[in-house]
Tab-separated table of C-alpha atoms in Angstrom:
chain	number	residue	atom	x	y	z
A	13	MET	CA	115.821	25.190	183.534
A	14	GLN	CA	115.219	22.158	181.564
A	15	ARG	CA	115.963	19.639	179.114
A	16	THR	CA	116.336	16.129	179.043
A	17	LEU	CA	119.083	15.923	177.069
A	18	PRO	CA	119.314	13.473	178.715
A	19	LEU	CA	118.016	11.935	176.189
A	20	ILE	CA	120.903	12.302	174.222
A	21	CYS	CA	122.632	10.379	176.701
A	22	LYS	CA	120.915	7.489	175.524
A	23	THR	CA	123.147	8.036	172.608
A	24	ALA	CA	126.166	6.963	174.349
A	25	LEU	CA	124.864	3.821	175.741
A	26	SER	CA	124.716	2.144	172.445
A	27	PHE	CA	128.395	2.542	172.195
A	28	ALA	CA	128.859	-0.342	174.489
A	29	LEU	CA	128.003	-2.468	171.582
A	30	LEU	CA	130.905	-1.178	169.738
A	31	SER	CA	133.437	-3.786	170.621
A	32	GLY	CA	133.654	-7.353	169.522
A	33	THR	CA	133.588	-8.322	173.179
A	34	ALA	CA	129.947	-7.284	173.402
A	35	MET	CA	128.716	-10.851	173.113
A	36	ALA	CA	126.148	-10.427	175.848
A	37	ASP	CA	123.676	-7.681	176.630
A	38	TRP	CA	124.917	-4.682	178.578
A	39	VAL	CA	122.721	-3.099	181.246
A	40	LEU	CA	123.043	0.412	182.662
A	41	ASP	CA	124.210	0.685	186.278
A	42	ASN	CA	122.218	3.644	187.596
A	43	THR	CA	124.350	3.898	190.738
A	44	GLN	CA	127.470	4.512	188.622
A	45	SER	CA	125.874	6.766	185.985
A	46	ALA	CA	124.899	10.419	185.886
A	47	LEU	CA	123.273	12.879	183.503
A	48	TYR	CA	123.397	16.645	184.016
A	49	PHE	CA	121.764	19.606	182.294
A	50	VAL	CA	122.360	23.307	182.786
A	51	SER	CA	119.761	26.063	182.981
A	52	ILE	CA	120.737	29.665	182.304
A	53	LYS	CA	118.555	32.360	183.840
A	54	SER	CA	118.722	36.138	184.047
A	55	ASP	CA	121.092	36.083	181.042
A	56	HIS	CA	124.185	34.960	182.941
A	57	MET	CA	123.294	32.773	185.945
A	58	ALA	CA	123.913	29.065	185.248
A	59	GLU	CA	122.721	26.209	187.484
A	60	ILE	CA	123.417	22.484	187.193
A	61	HIS	CA	120.575	19.949	187.520
A	62	THR	CA	120.325	16.181	187.191
A	63	PHE	CA	117.976	13.183	186.987
A	64	LYS	CA	118.301	10.561	189.704
A	65	THR	CA	116.799	7.605	187.826
A	66	LEU	CA	118.220	6.321	184.548
A	67	SER	CA	117.911	2.915	182.884
A	68	GLY	CA	119.110	1.465	179.621
A	69	ALA	CA	120.669	-1.422	177.764
A	70	ILE	CA	122.483	-2.484	174.639
A	71	THR	CA	121.508	-5.714	172.935
A	72	LYS	CA	123.681	-8.176	171.048
A	73	ALA	CA	121.815	-7.115	167.894
A	74	GLY	CA	123.149	-3.571	168.277
A	75	GLN	CA	120.086	-1.759	169.598
A	76	GLY	CA	120.838	0.789	172.311
A	77	SER	CA	118.331	2.494	174.576
A	78	LEU	CA	118.385	4.958	177.460
A	79	ASN	CA	115.362	5.955	179.552
A	80	ILE	CA	115.195	9.005	181.787
A	81	ASP	CA	112.617	9.213	184.574
A	82	LEU	CA	111.610	12.872	184.264
A	83	ALA	CA	109.932	12.833	187.686
A	84	SER	CA	113.357	12.159	189.205
A	85	VAL	CA	114.591	15.624	188.232
A	86	SER	CA	116.727	17.112	190.993
A	87	THR	CA	117.685	20.798	191.218
A	88	ASN	CA	118.419	20.879	194.974
A	89	ILE	CA	115.275	22.978	195.506
A	90	ASP	CA	112.108	20.957	196.191
A	91	ILE	CA	109.605	23.540	194.970
A	92	ARG	CA	111.580	24.004	191.762
A	93	ASP	CA	111.643	20.236	191.214
A	94	GLN	CA	107.848	20.207	191.552
A	95	ARG	CA	107.413	23.106	189.154
A	96	MET	CA	109.653	21.473	186.569
A	97	ARG	CA	107.720	18.224	186.827
A	98	GLU	CA	104.365	19.982	186.479
A	99	GLN	CA	105.019	23.078	184.363
A	100	LEU	CA	107.909	21.984	182.159
A	101	PHE	CA	108.011	18.226	181.644
A	102	ASP	CA	104.324	17.529	182.409
A	103	THR	CA	105.258	14.169	183.912
A	104	GLN	CA	101.623	13.161	184.356
A	105	LYS	CA	101.470	12.850	180.569
A	106	PHE	CA	105.137	12.401	179.636
A	107	ALA	CA	106.720	10.311	182.384
A	108	THR	CA	109.970	9.528	180.601
A	109	ALA	CA	112.337	10.724	177.927
A	110	SER	CA	114.123	8.118	175.845
A	111	VAL	CA	117.078	7.866	173.533
A	112	SER	CA	117.631	5.122	170.984
A	113	VAL	CA	120.426	4.282	168.574
A	114	ASP	CA	120.885	1.550	165.969
A	115	LEU	CA	124.440	0.303	165.557
A	116	SER	CA	123.586	-2.938	163.830
A	117	LYS	CA	124.953	-1.786	160.475
A	118	THR	CA	127.915	0.270	161.616
A	119	GLY	CA	131.091	-0.615	163.382
A	120	VAL	CA	132.019	1.376	166.475
A	121	LYS	CA	135.427	1.327	168.097
A	122	PRO	CA	136.581	2.406	171.555
A	123	GLY	CA	137.635	6.033	171.667
A	124	ILE	CA	135.964	9.230	170.523
A	125	GLN	CA	132.991	8.765	168.200
A	126	THR	CA	130.183	10.919	166.816
A	127	VAL	CA	126.818	9.187	166.407
A	128	ASN	CA	123.249	10.178	165.647
A	129	VAL	CA	120.700	9.244	168.281
A	130	THR	CA	116.948	9.683	168.390
A	131	LEU	CA	115.643	11.618	171.385
A	132	ASP	CA	111.966	11.187	172.290
A	133	LEU	CA	111.033	14.009	174.670
A	134	HIS	CA	107.676	15.561	175.495
A	135	GLY	CA	106.025	13.772	172.589
A	136	VAL	CA	108.567	14.951	170.025
A	137	LYS	CA	111.209	12.790	168.342
A	138	LYS	CA	114.344	14.355	166.941
A	139	GLU	CA	117.658	13.000	165.667
A	140	ILE	CA	120.634	14.562	167.414
A	141	PRO	CA	124.403	14.179	166.903
A	142	ALA	CA	126.460	13.379	169.984
A	143	THR	CA	130.232	13.144	170.394
A	144	VAL	CA	131.200	10.682	173.103
A	145	THR	CA	134.119	8.614	174.265
A	146	LEU	CA	133.939	4.955	175.170
A	147	THR	CA	136.182	3.009	177.509
A	148	GLU	CA	136.089	-0.660	178.471
A	149	VAL	CA	137.096	-1.436	182.055
A	150	GLY	CA	136.766	-5.058	183.113
A	151	ASN	CA	133.154	-6.122	182.560
A	152	THR	CA	131.896	-2.568	182.143
A	153	VAL	CA	131.665	-0.133	179.267
A	154	GLN	CA	131.804	3.545	180.207
A	155	VAL	CA	130.380	6.181	177.868
A	156	SER	CA	130.718	9.918	178.466
A	157	THR	CA	130.285	13.146	176.542
A	158	VAL	CA	133.354	14.709	174.990
A	159	ALA	CA	131.520	17.975	174.417
A	160	PRO	CA	128.189	19.122	175.877
A	161	ILE	CA	125.123	18.216	173.837
A	162	MET	CA	123.122	21.345	173.118
A	163	LEU	CA	119.344	20.993	173.224
A	164	ASN	CA	116.802	23.666	172.374
A	165	ALA	CA	113.577	23.648	174.400
A	166	ALA	CA	111.581	24.935	171.440
A	167	ASP	CA	112.508	21.844	169.412
A	168	PHE	CA	110.606	19.689	171.903
A	169	ASP	CA	107.588	21.922	172.543
A	170	LEU	CA	109.008	22.966	175.919
A	171	ALA	CA	109.284	26.701	175.296
A	172	ALA	CA	105.863	27.370	176.836
A	173	GLY	CA	106.906	25.450	179.934
A	174	ILE	CA	110.026	27.552	180.278
A	175	THR	CA	107.935	30.696	179.964
A	176	ALA	CA	105.651	29.416	182.729
A	177	LEU	CA	108.637	28.765	184.991
A	178	ARG	CA	110.056	32.206	184.267
A	179	GLU	CA	106.774	33.905	185.128
A	180	ILE	CA	106.269	31.917	188.342
A	181	ALA	CA	109.805	32.714	189.500
A	182	GLU	CA	109.507	36.329	188.288
A	183	LEU	CA	112.729	36.089	186.309
A	184	PRO	CA	113.685	38.334	183.382
A	185	SER	CA	114.769	35.344	181.285
A	186	ILE	CA	115.442	31.613	181.111
A	187	SER	CA	117.356	30.401	178.072
A	188	ASN	CA	115.873	27.819	175.708
A	189	ALA	CA	119.415	26.520	175.107
A	190	VAL	CA	120.304	23.659	177.442
A	191	PRO	CA	123.767	22.017	177.581
A	192	VAL	CA	123.683	18.329	178.564
A	193	THR	CA	126.508	16.061	179.713
A	194	PHE	CA	126.574	12.496	180.986
A	195	PHE	CA	128.629	9.571	182.222
A	196	LEU	CA	127.059	6.155	181.651
A	197	SER	CA	128.326	2.828	182.945
A	198	PHE	CA	127.042	-0.404	181.375
A	199	VAL	CA	127.653	-3.800	182.948
A	200	LYS	CA	128.030	-6.890	180.792
A	201	GLN	CA	125.464	-9.552	181.608
A	202	ALA	CA	126.341	-13.229	181.922
A	203	GLU	CA	125.426	-15.437	178.978
A	204	ALA	CA	122.145	-17.229	179.737
A	205	ASN	CA	123.218	-20.590	178.358
A	206	ALA	CA	126.945	-20.444	178.828
A	207	PRO	CA	128.561	-23.886	179.299
A	208	PRO	CA	129.854	-24.674	182.789
A	209	ASN	CA	133.501	-23.981	183.513
A	210	PRO	CA	135.690	-27.101	183.296
A	211	ALA	CA	136.738	-28.553	186.652
């Protein structure tokens, strides 16, 4: 059950920077964004989970970041949420997962793009490729996955946590492979020192 791919999500956010119109910082709108991950148990049973609290931004310098509040994990089963917080993510020690991307030296254009992002999860940092699509709508930049991002629990020292969850739930198996998808909406912020509009 598990992964924060989410992290990878963070990947997309930096895309907002892509266009020449990104003259101001862009800030993630949590109410219009979502990140989902899928757990596969008993070999063939898949369940969709999410995180309720996301935050992030893209700066004018081209630095993108996405933060995932791991304690906000939501599986629609309270006891399972608690077990994932305690046994899998260990939120007392690792409260958040984060994704960062540096686009300062590369040009990014609206449309489908593949970028490398750095996911920091459970004390482990790993570079991951993500294919996303970016769309500008008014003062917002929307970034979403074109294909699921595949995370492996073992890569982030989460395999033991998955084993603990499997044993508690008395399941024959829980896969270490975790598909992640997301839709992120970034809102352009007003320029701090913009000149007043002419009368």
